[in-house]
Amino acid sequence: MTNAEKLKALVAMSRQELDEVHAGGECPDPDDLQELAQGKVFNLPLMSPFRLWKGKVFQRNAEGQVSGLNRIGVEPLEIRRYRFVVRIGDSAFGDRRVAFLDHDLDGNPYQYRIFHDELIKLQHDLCLASSHVRRKNGSLKYVCHFALDFS
């Protein structure tokens, strides 16, 4: 199945179906998360500010760690902000390994530092993430799912 076909199928899914697809994915190798990724958000209200999100750009830093920035804008204008670091760890939602996109970094505003994104690989160059925000009591509240297309 092509990435375009897979994305079309994901758009039609409910949150529960996306959770099931996410649970069946595999942990990506951070080395495979390189360069520009087109983003697609699922299950957001029509007027959500997240509609300006266009994806992410990944790079390896001098220490060998994979990090990146969010791509935000309206064609053809785009800014790259809100750094994250890729970390491999256990999912908060099941017994499996995932890639965390850790936004809790100095320099990021509070409203971005509280995101908890768990990324899995669906196909060679297509990933799916569940995105939550960390509440003050430590619990996680669902925000959306999003896909990253590296093709």
Tab-separated table of C-alpha atoms in Angstrom:
chain	number	residue	atom	x	y	z
A	1	MET	CA	0.000	0.000	0.000
A	2	THR	CA	1.392	3.440	-0.894
A	3	ASN	CA	1.755	6.144	1.739
A	4	ALA	CA	-1.039	8.152	0.061
A	5	GLU	CA	-3.384	5.140	0.238
A	6	LYS	CA	-2.441	4.433	3.846
A	7	LEU	CA	-2.971	8.093	4.841
A	8	LYS	CA	-6.390	8.090	3.153
A	9	ALA	CA	-7.341	5.007	5.172
A	10	LEU	CA	-6.082	6.588	8.424
A	11	VAL	CA	-8.123	9.772	7.842
A	12	ALA	CA	-11.314	7.690	7.836
A	13	MET	CA	-10.531	5.971	11.167
A	14	SER	CA	-11.937	6.680	14.611
A	15	ARG	CA	-9.676	7.302	17.587
A	16	GLN	CA	-10.167	3.700	18.737
A	17	GLU	CA	-9.178	2.380	15.311
A	18	LEU	CA	-6.117	4.652	15.233
A	19	ASP	CA	-5.182	3.412	18.724
A	20	GLU	CA	-5.373	-0.187	17.432
A	21	VAL	CA	-3.208	0.612	14.393
A	22	HIS	CA	-0.736	2.432	16.657
A	23	ALA	CA	-0.593	-0.550	19.047
A	24	GLY	CA	0.283	-2.830	16.115
A	25	GLY	CA	3.187	-0.716	14.855
A	26	GLU	CA	6.852	-1.171	15.614
A	27	CYS	CA	9.335	1.134	17.257
A	28	PRO	CA	11.230	3.105	14.602
A	29	ASP	CA	15.000	3.261	14.578
A	30	PRO	CA	15.913	6.903	15.321
A	31	ASP	CA	18.495	6.676	12.503
A	32	ASP	CA	15.579	6.257	10.063
A	33	LEU	CA	13.993	9.531	11.233
A	34	GLN	CA	15.957	11.905	9.051
A	35	GLU	CA	15.236	15.067	7.115
A	36	LEU	CA	11.826	16.507	6.272
A	37	ALA	CA	8.562	14.744	7.160
A	38	GLN	CA	5.161	15.894	5.905
A	39	GLY	CA	2.598	15.822	8.707
A	40	LYS	CA	-1.079	14.912	8.719
A	41	VAL	CA	-3.226	15.382	11.834
A	42	PHE	CA	-6.256	13.177	12.624
A	43	ASN	CA	-9.250	13.769	14.932
A	44	LEU	CA	-8.951	17.519	15.466
A	45	PRO	CA	-11.756	20.088	15.481
A	46	LEU	CA	-11.955	22.071	12.231
A	47	MET	CA	-10.842	25.352	13.834
A	48	SER	CA	-7.942	23.892	15.827
A	49	PRO	CA	-4.681	25.897	15.805
A	50	PHE	CA	-2.907	22.584	15.082
A	51	ARG	CA	-4.152	22.920	11.477
A	52	LEU	CA	-1.110	25.169	10.905
A	53	TRP	CA	1.228	22.286	11.766
A	54	LYS	CA	2.899	20.914	8.600
A	55	GLY	CA	5.148	18.215	10.019
A	56	LYS	CA	8.627	17.917	11.453
A	57	VAL	CA	12.222	18.099	10.358
A	58	PHE	CA	14.738	15.711	11.938
A	59	GLN	CA	18.520	15.907	12.203
A	60	ARG	CA	21.366	14.236	14.037
A	61	ASN	CA	23.230	16.570	16.401
A	62	ALA	CA	26.975	16.624	17.126
A	63	GLU	CA	26.511	14.072	19.955
A	64	GLY	CA	24.768	11.636	17.587
A	65	GLN	CA	21.307	12.162	19.060
A	66	VAL	CA	18.319	12.628	16.740
A	67	SER	CA	16.392	15.827	17.362
A	68	GLY	CA	14.251	18.155	15.341
A	69	LEU	CA	11.845	21.025	14.966
A	70	ASN	CA	8.142	21.374	14.226
A	71	ARG	CA	7.159	22.865	10.859
A	72	ILE	CA	4.387	25.470	11.187
A	73	GLY	CA	2.840	27.728	8.567
A	74	VAL	CA	0.676	28.315	5.561
A	75	GLU	CA	2.039	27.604	2.078
A	76	PRO	CA	4.495	28.887	1.022
A	77	LEU	CA	5.513	30.385	4.374
A	78	GLU	CA	6.865	28.072	7.033
A	79	ILE	CA	8.730	28.505	10.297
A	80	ARG	CA	10.581	25.794	12.193
A	81	ARG	CA	10.237	25.983	15.962
A	82	TYR	CA	9.775	24.053	19.168
A	83	ARG	CA	12.662	21.632	19.382
A	84	PHE	CA	12.239	18.001	20.391
A	85	VAL	CA	14.596	15.082	21.040
A	86	VAL	CA	13.885	11.483	19.995
A	87	ARG	CA	14.155	8.955	22.840
A	88	ILE	CA	13.324	5.245	22.783
A	89	GLY	CA	11.355	3.939	25.769
A	90	ASP	CA	8.349	2.013	27.031
A	91	SER	CA	4.928	3.263	25.991
A	92	ALA	CA	2.683	4.797	28.636
A	93	PHE	CA	-0.224	2.889	27.042
A	94	GLY	CA	0.954	-0.685	26.625
A	95	ASP	CA	3.807	-3.159	26.880
A	96	ARG	CA	5.895	-2.070	23.896
A	97	ARG	CA	8.747	0.180	22.846
A	98	VAL	CA	8.084	3.492	21.092
A	99	ALA	CA	10.007	6.560	20.004
A	100	PHE	CA	9.136	9.518	22.225
A	101	LEU	CA	9.311	12.993	20.749
A	102	ASP	CA	10.371	14.811	23.913
A	103	HIS	CA	9.428	18.507	23.789
A	104	ASP	CA	10.208	19.184	27.475
A	105	LEU	CA	13.326	21.197	26.646
A	106	ASP	CA	14.704	24.552	27.746
A	107	GLY	CA	13.701	27.219	25.266
A	108	ASN	CA	10.302	25.724	24.456
A	109	PRO	CA	7.258	27.531	25.853
A	110	TYR	CA	5.209	25.694	28.479
A	111	GLN	CA	2.356	24.866	26.063
A	112	TYR	CA	4.809	22.809	23.939
A	113	ARG	CA	6.842	21.307	26.772
A	114	ILE	CA	3.797	19.375	28.048
A	115	PHE	CA	3.340	17.281	24.860
A	116	HIS	CA	3.818	13.524	25.125
A	117	ASP	CA	4.122	12.082	21.596
A	118	GLU	CA	4.637	8.337	21.036
A	119	LEU	CA	5.792	7.459	17.511
A	120	ILE	CA	5.657	4.060	15.806
A	121	LYS	CA	6.546	2.920	12.286
A	122	LEU	CA	3.761	1.678	9.988
A	123	GLN	CA	5.791	1.275	6.818
A	124	HIS	CA	9.372	1.998	5.769
A	125	ASP	CA	8.813	5.771	5.430
A	126	LEU	CA	5.497	6.313	7.241
A	127	CYS	CA	5.036	6.744	11.000
A	128	LEU	CA	2.001	7.246	13.230
A	129	ALA	CA	2.024	9.049	16.581
A	130	SER	CA	-0.441	9.459	19.392
A	131	SER	CA	-0.207	12.889	20.973
A	132	HIS	CA	-1.186	13.725	24.532
A	133	VAL	CA	-0.567	16.580	26.944
A	134	ARG	CA	0.741	16.061	30.439
A	135	ARG	CA	-1.604	17.484	33.082
A	136	LYS	CA	-0.324	19.029	36.305
A	137	ASN	CA	-1.249	15.811	38.181
A	138	GLY	CA	0.930	13.782	35.778
A	139	SER	CA	-1.923	12.126	33.870
A	140	LEU	CA	-2.049	12.275	30.074
A	141	LYS	CA	-4.942	13.762	28.080
A	142	TYR	CA	-5.463	12.738	24.448
A	143	VAL	CA	-5.022	15.492	21.839
A	144	CYS	CA	-4.849	13.730	18.459
A	145	HIS	CA	-3.022	11.258	16.257
A	146	PHE	CA	-0.669	12.384	13.517
A	147	ALA	CA	1.264	10.770	10.698
A	148	LEU	CA	4.736	11.611	9.438
A	149	ASP	CA	5.411	10.836	5.779
A	150	PHE	CA	9.125	10.718	4.894
A	151	SER	CA	8.628	9.796	1.207
